Coordinates of C-alpha atoms and ligand atoms in Angstrom, one line a residue:
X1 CA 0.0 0.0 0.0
X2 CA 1.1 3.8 -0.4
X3 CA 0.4 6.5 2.0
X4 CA 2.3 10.1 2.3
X5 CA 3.3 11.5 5.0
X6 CA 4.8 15.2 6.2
X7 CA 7.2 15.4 8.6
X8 CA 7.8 18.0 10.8
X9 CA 11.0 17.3 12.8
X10 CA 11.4 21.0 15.0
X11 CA 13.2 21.9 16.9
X12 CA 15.6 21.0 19.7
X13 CA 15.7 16.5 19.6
X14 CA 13.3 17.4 17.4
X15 CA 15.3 15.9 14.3
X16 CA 16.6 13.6 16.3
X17 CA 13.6 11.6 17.6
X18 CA 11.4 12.2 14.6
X19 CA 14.8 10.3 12.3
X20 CA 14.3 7.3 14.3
X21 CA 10.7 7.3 14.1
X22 CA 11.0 7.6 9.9
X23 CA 13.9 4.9 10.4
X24 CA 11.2 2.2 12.1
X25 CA 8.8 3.4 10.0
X26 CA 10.8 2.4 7.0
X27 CA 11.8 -1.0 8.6
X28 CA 7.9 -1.7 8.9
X29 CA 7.5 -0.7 4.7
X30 CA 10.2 -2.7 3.6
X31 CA 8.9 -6.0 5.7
X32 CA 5.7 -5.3 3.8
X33 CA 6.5 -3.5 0.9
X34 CA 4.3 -0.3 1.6
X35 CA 5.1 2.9 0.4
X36 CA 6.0 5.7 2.7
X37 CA 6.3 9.0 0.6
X38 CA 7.8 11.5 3.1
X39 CA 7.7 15.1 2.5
X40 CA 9.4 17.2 4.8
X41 CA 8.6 21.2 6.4
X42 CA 9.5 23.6 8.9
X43 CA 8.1 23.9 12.2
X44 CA 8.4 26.3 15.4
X45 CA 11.5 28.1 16.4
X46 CA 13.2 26.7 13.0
X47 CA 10.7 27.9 10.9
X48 CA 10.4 31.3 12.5
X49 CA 14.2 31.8 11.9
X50 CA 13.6 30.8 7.9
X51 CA 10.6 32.2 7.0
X52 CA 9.5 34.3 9.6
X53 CA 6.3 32.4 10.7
X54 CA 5.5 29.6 12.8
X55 CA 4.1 27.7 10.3
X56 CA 3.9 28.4 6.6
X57 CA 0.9 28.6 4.0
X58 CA 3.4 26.2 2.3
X59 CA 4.1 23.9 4.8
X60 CA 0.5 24.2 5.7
X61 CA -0.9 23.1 2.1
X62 CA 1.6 20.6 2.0
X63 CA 0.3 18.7 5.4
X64 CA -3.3 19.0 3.9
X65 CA -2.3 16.9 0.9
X66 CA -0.8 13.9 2.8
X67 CA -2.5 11.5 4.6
X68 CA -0.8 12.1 8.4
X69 CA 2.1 14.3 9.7
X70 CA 4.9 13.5 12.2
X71 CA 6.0 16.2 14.3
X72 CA 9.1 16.2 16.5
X73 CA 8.9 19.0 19.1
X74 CA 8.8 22.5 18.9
X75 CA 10.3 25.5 21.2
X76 CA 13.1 26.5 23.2
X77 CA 15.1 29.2 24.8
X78 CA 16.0 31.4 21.9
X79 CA 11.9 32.2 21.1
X80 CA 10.7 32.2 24.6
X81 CA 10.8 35.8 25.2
X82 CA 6.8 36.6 26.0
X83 CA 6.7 39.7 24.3
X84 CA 7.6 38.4 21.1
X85 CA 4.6 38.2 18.7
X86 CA 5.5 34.8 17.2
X87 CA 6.0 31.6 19.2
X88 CA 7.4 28.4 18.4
X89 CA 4.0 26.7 19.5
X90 CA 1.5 29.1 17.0
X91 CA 2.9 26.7 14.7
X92 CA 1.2 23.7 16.5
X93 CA -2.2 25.1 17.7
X94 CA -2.7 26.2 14.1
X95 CA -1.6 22.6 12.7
X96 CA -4.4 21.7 15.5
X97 CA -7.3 24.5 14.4
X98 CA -6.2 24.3 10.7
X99 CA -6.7 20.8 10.5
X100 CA -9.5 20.4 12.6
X101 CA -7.7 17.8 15.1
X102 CA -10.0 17.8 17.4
X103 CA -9.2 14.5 19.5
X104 CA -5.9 14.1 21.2
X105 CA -4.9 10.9 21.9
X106 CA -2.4 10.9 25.0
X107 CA -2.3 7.2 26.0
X108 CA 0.0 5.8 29.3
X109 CA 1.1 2.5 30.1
X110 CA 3.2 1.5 32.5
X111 CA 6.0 -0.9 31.3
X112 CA 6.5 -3.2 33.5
X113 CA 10.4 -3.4 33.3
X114 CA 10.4 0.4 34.0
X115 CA 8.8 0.4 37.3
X116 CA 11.6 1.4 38.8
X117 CA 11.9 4.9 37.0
X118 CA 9.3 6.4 38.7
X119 CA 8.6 8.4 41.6
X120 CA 5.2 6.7 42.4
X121 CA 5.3 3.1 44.6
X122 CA 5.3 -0.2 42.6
X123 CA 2.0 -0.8 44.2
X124 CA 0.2 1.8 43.2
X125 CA 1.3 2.1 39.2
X126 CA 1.5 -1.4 38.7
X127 CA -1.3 -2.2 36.1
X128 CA -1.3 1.1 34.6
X129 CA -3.2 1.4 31.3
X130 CA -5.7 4.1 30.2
X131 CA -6.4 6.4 27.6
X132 CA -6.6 10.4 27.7
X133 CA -8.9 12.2 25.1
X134 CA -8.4 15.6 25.3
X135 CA -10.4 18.4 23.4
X136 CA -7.5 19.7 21.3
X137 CA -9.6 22.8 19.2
X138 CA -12.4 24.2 21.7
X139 CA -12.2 25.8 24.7
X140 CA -9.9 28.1 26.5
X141 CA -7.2 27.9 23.8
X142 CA -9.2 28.8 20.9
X143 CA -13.0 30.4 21.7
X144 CA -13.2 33.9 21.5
X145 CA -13.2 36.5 22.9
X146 CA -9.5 36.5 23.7
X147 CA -7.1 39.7 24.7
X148 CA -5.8 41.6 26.5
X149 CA -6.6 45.5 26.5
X150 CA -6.3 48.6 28.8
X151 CA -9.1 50.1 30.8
X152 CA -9.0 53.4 33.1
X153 CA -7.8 51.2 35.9
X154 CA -5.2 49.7 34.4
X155 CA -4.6 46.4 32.1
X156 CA -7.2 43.5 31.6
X157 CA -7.3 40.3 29.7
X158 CA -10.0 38.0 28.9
X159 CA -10.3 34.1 27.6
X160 CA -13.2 32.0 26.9
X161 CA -13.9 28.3 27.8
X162 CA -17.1 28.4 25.2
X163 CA -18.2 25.0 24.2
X164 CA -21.0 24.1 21.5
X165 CA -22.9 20.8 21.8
X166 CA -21.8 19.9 18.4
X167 CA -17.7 20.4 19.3
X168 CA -18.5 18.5 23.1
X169 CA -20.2 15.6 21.3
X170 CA -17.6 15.0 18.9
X171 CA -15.7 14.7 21.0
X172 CA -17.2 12.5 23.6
X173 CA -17.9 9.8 21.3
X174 CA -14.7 9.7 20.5
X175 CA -14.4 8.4 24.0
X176 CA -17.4 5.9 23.9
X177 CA -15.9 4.0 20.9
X178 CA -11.8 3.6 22.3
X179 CA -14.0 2.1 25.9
X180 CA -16.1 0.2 23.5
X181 CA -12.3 -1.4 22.4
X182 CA -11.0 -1.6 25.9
X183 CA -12.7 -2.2 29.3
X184 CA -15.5 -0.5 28.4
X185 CA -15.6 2.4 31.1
X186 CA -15.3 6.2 30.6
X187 CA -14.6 8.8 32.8
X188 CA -15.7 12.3 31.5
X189 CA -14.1 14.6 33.6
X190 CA -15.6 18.6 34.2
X191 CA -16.5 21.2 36.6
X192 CA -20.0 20.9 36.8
X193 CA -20.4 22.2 39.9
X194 CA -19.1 25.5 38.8
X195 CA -19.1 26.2 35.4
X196 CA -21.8 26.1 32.6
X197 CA -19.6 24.9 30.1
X198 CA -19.3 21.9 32.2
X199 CA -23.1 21.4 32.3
X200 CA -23.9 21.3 28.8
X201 CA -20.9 19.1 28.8
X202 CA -22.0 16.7 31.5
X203 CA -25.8 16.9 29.8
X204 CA -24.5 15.6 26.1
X205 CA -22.2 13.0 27.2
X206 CA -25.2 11.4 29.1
X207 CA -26.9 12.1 25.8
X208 CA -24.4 10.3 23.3
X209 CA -24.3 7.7 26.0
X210 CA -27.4 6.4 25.5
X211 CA -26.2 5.3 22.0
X212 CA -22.9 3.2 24.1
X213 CA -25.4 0.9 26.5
X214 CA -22.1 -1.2 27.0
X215 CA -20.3 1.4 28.0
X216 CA -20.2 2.1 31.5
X217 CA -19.8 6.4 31.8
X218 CA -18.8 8.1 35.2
X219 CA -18.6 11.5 35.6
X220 CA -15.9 13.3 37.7
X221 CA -15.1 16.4 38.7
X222 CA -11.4 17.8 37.5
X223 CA -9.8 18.4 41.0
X224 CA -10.9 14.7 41.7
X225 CA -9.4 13.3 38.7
X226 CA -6.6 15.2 39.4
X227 CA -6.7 13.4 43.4
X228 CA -7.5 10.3 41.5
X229 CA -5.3 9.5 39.2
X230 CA -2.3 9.9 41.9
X231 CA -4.4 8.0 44.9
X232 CA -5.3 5.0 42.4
X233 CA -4.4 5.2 38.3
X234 CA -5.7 2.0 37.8
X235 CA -8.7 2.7 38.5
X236 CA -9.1 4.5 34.4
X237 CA -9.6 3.2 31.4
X238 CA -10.7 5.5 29.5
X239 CA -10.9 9.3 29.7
X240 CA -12.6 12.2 28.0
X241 CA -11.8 15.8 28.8
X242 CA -11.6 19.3 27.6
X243 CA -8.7 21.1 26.2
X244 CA -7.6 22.9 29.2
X245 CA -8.2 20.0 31.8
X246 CA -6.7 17.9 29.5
X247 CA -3.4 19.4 29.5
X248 CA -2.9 19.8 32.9
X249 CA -4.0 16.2 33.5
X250 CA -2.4 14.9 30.9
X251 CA 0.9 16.0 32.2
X252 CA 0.1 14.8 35.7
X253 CA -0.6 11.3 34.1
X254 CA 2.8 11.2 32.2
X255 CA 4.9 10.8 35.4
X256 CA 2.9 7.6 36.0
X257 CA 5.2 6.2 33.6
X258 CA 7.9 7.3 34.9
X259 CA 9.4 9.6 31.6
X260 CA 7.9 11.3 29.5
X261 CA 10.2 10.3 26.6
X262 CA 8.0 6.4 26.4
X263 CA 4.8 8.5 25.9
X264 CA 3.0 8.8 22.2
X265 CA 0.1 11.0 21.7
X266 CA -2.2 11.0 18.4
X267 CA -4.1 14.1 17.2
X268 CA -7.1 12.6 15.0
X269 CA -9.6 14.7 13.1
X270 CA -12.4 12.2 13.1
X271 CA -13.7 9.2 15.2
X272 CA -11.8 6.7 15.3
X273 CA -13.1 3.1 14.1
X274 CA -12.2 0.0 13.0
X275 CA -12.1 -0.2 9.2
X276 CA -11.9 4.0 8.9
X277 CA -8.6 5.9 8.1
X278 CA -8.4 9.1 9.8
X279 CA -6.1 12.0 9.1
X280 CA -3.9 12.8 11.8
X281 CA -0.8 14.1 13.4
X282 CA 1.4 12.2 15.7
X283 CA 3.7 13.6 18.2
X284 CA 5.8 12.3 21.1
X285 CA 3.9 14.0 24.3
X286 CA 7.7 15.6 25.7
X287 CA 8.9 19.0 24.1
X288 CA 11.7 19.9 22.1
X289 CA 14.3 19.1 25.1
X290 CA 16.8 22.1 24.3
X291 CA 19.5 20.8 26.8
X292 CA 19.5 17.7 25.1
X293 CA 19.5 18.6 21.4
X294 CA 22.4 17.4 19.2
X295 CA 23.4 15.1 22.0
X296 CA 22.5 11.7 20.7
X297 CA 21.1 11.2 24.6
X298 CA 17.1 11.8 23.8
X299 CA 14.8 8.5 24.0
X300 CA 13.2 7.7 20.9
X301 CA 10.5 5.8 22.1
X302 CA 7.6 8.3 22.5
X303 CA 8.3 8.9 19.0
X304 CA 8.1 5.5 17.3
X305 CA 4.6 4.5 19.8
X306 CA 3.1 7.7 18.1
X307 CA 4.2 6.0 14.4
X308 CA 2.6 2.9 15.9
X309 CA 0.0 5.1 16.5
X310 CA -0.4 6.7 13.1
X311 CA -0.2 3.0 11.8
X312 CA -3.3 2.1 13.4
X313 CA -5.5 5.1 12.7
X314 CA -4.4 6.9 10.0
X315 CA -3.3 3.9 7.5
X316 CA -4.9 1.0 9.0
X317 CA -1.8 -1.0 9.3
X318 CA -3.1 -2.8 13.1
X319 CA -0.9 -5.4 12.7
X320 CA 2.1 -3.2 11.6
X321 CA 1.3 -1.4 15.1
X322 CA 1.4 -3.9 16.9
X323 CA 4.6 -5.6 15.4
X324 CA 6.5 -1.9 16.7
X325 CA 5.1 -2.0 20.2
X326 CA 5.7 -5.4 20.4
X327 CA 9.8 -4.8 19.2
X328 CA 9.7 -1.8 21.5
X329 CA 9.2 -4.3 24.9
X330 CA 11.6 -6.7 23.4
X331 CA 14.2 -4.0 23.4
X332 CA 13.3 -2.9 26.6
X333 CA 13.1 -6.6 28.0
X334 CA 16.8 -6.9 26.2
X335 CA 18.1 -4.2 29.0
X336 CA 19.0 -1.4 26.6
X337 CA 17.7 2.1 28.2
X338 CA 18.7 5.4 27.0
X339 CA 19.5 8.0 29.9
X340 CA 15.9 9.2 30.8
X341 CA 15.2 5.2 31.9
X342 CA 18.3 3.9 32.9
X343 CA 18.9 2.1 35.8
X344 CA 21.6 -0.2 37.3
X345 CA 22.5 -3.1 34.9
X346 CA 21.2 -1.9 32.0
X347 CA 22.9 -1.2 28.8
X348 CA 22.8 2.7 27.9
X349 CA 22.0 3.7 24.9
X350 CA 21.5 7.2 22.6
X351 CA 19.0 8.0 20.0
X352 CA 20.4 6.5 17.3
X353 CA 21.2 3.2 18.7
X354 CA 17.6 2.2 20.6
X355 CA 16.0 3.8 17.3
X356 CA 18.2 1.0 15.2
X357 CA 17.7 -2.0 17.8
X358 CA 14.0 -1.2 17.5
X359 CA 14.1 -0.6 13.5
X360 CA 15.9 -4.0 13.5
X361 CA 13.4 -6.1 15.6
X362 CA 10.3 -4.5 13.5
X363 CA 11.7 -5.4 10.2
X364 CA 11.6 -9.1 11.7
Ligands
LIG1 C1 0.7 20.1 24.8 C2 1.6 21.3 25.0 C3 0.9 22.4 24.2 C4 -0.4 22.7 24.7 C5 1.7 23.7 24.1 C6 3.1 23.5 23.6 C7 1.0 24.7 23.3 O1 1.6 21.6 26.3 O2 0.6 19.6 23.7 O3 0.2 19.6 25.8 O4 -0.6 23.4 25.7 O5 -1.4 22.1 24.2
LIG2 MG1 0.8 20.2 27.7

């Protein structure tokens, strides 16, 4: 089969993670002689420096016309300044509105050899699995109005978590079909209690639920979840938020895996089912990692589960998927760690080296 893909390698380990995500990616085509066309564009801090912007009409009319985009990470110290008018990151949230990626996809396992790398007790991680969906082109990020202007009394500014019933159930059934695939239980997380928003949120996913009878849906409040998913992470399956939560809490949920640099994330622009294709961009969850850049040191792994990712929704290759996760554990299980997850015994390795041993096990 052929499929095209843009990629976006950024900034920082940008490049670097995103080569050995194209490198397993290219393992998996030649083992099944598909077709990967790659085209390649500037994001963030690199493509400010080139051409001024973010994120260019170009680069943006070249995405549309593939059929999914990897992106490495974007950012870092030289564009941080906040009274600059461009930021590294306008280039992703207009990837996000442009493209109408609505559903973020932040998934986190817990690896059972890598128990040891994080701060949380064995007891309490152990059995880790669920499923974030975050709202990734409502809410506080995007509704209007947003500014900042000046009154008599000095400086105000002003954003708007606005949701419409349409944008919330899109959303939440993105949530009822990934439970429908797993343990079938969803957790739609709010703030009922205090904002509107929240209400007509709780009152359509009890709508869209009537349609998912096999799904079991449980509401909970944001500052519970946030309680929750320290005091007992096993306890989720699957969970459906807006864009705001959802960052916070997805963040939170990263350290239950102990790095950030094993976690994948998928930004889809439909609902994801069996048998559909949807256009998408994949994107390890951890940022551009400036410190780290051009050091060979960066873990790779985030980057090639978000390929396995983009496998399994965008080009329905499930089996393809599957075969990278799977040769991701086996080099874990072999002892090789890069820095991020090493621990006493183990074999350390850069980039390069766990993106080849990984590449070498998917090719088969
Ligand atoms: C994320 C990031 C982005 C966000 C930033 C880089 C704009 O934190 O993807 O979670 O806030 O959405
Ligand atoms: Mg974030």
């Amino acid at each position: 089969m052929q499929f095209s893909l843009a990629v976006l390698p950024g900034d920082g380990i940008g490049p670097e993670v995103a080569a050995e995500g194209v490198r397993v990616l290219q393992a998996i085509g030649k083992r099944f002689s598909h077709d990967f066309n790659l085209r390649y564009g500037l994001v963030g801090g690199v493509a400010i420096d080139e051409t001024g912007v973010a994120l260019s009409q170009d680069t943006l009319k070249m995405c549309q016309g593939c059929d999914a985009i990897l992106l490495g990470a974007v950012g870092g110290p030289k564009w941080d300044d906040p009274k600059a008018k461009i930021h590294p990151e306008d280039g992703l949230l207009t990837l996000r509105k442009e493209l109408e990626l609505f559903a973020n996809l932040r998934p986190v396992r817990v690896f059972p050899v890598l128990v040891d790398s994080t701060n949380l007790k064995p007891e309490v991680i152990k059995g880790v699995d669920l499923i974030f969906i975050r709202e990734l082109t409502g809410g506080l990020y995007f509704a209007r109005p947003k500014r900042q202007w000046q009154t008599s009394r000095g400086r105000r500014a002003t954003d708007s978590m606005t949701y419409s019933e349409q944008e919330i159930e899109r959303i939440v059934r993105v949530g009822f079909e990934l439970a429908r695939g797993r343990r079938k239980k969803l957790v739609s997380v709010d703030k009922a209690n205090v904002l509107e928003s929240s209400r007509l949120w709780r009152q359509v996913a009890m709508e869209v639920a009537e349609e998912y009878p096999d799904v079991e849906l449980e509401h909970m409040l944001v500052d519970a979840c946030a309680m929750r998913l320290i005091q007992n992470p096993a306890y989720f399956d699957v969970v459906v938020t807006e864009n705001m939560f959802g960052d916070i809490l997805t963040d939170e949920a990263s350290m239950l895996a102990g790095s950030m640099g094993m976690l994948p994330s998928a930004s889809l622009a439909g609902v994801p089912k069996e048998g559909v294709n949807i256009f998408g961009m994949y994107e390890p969850i951890h940022g551009s990692a400036p410190r780290r850049a051009g050091l060979d040191m960066a873990n790779p792994i985030a980057t090639i589960l978000s390929v396995a990712m983009m496998l399994r929704y965008s080009f329905g290759l499930v089996k393809e998927a599957k075969i990278i996760e799977a040769a991701v554990d086996e080099v874990l299980n072999g002892g090789y760690r890069t820095y991020d997850i090493m621990s006493e015994g183990k074999v350390r390795v850069g980039t390069k080296e766990m993106g080849e041993l990984i590449a070498r096990k998917a090719e088969g």
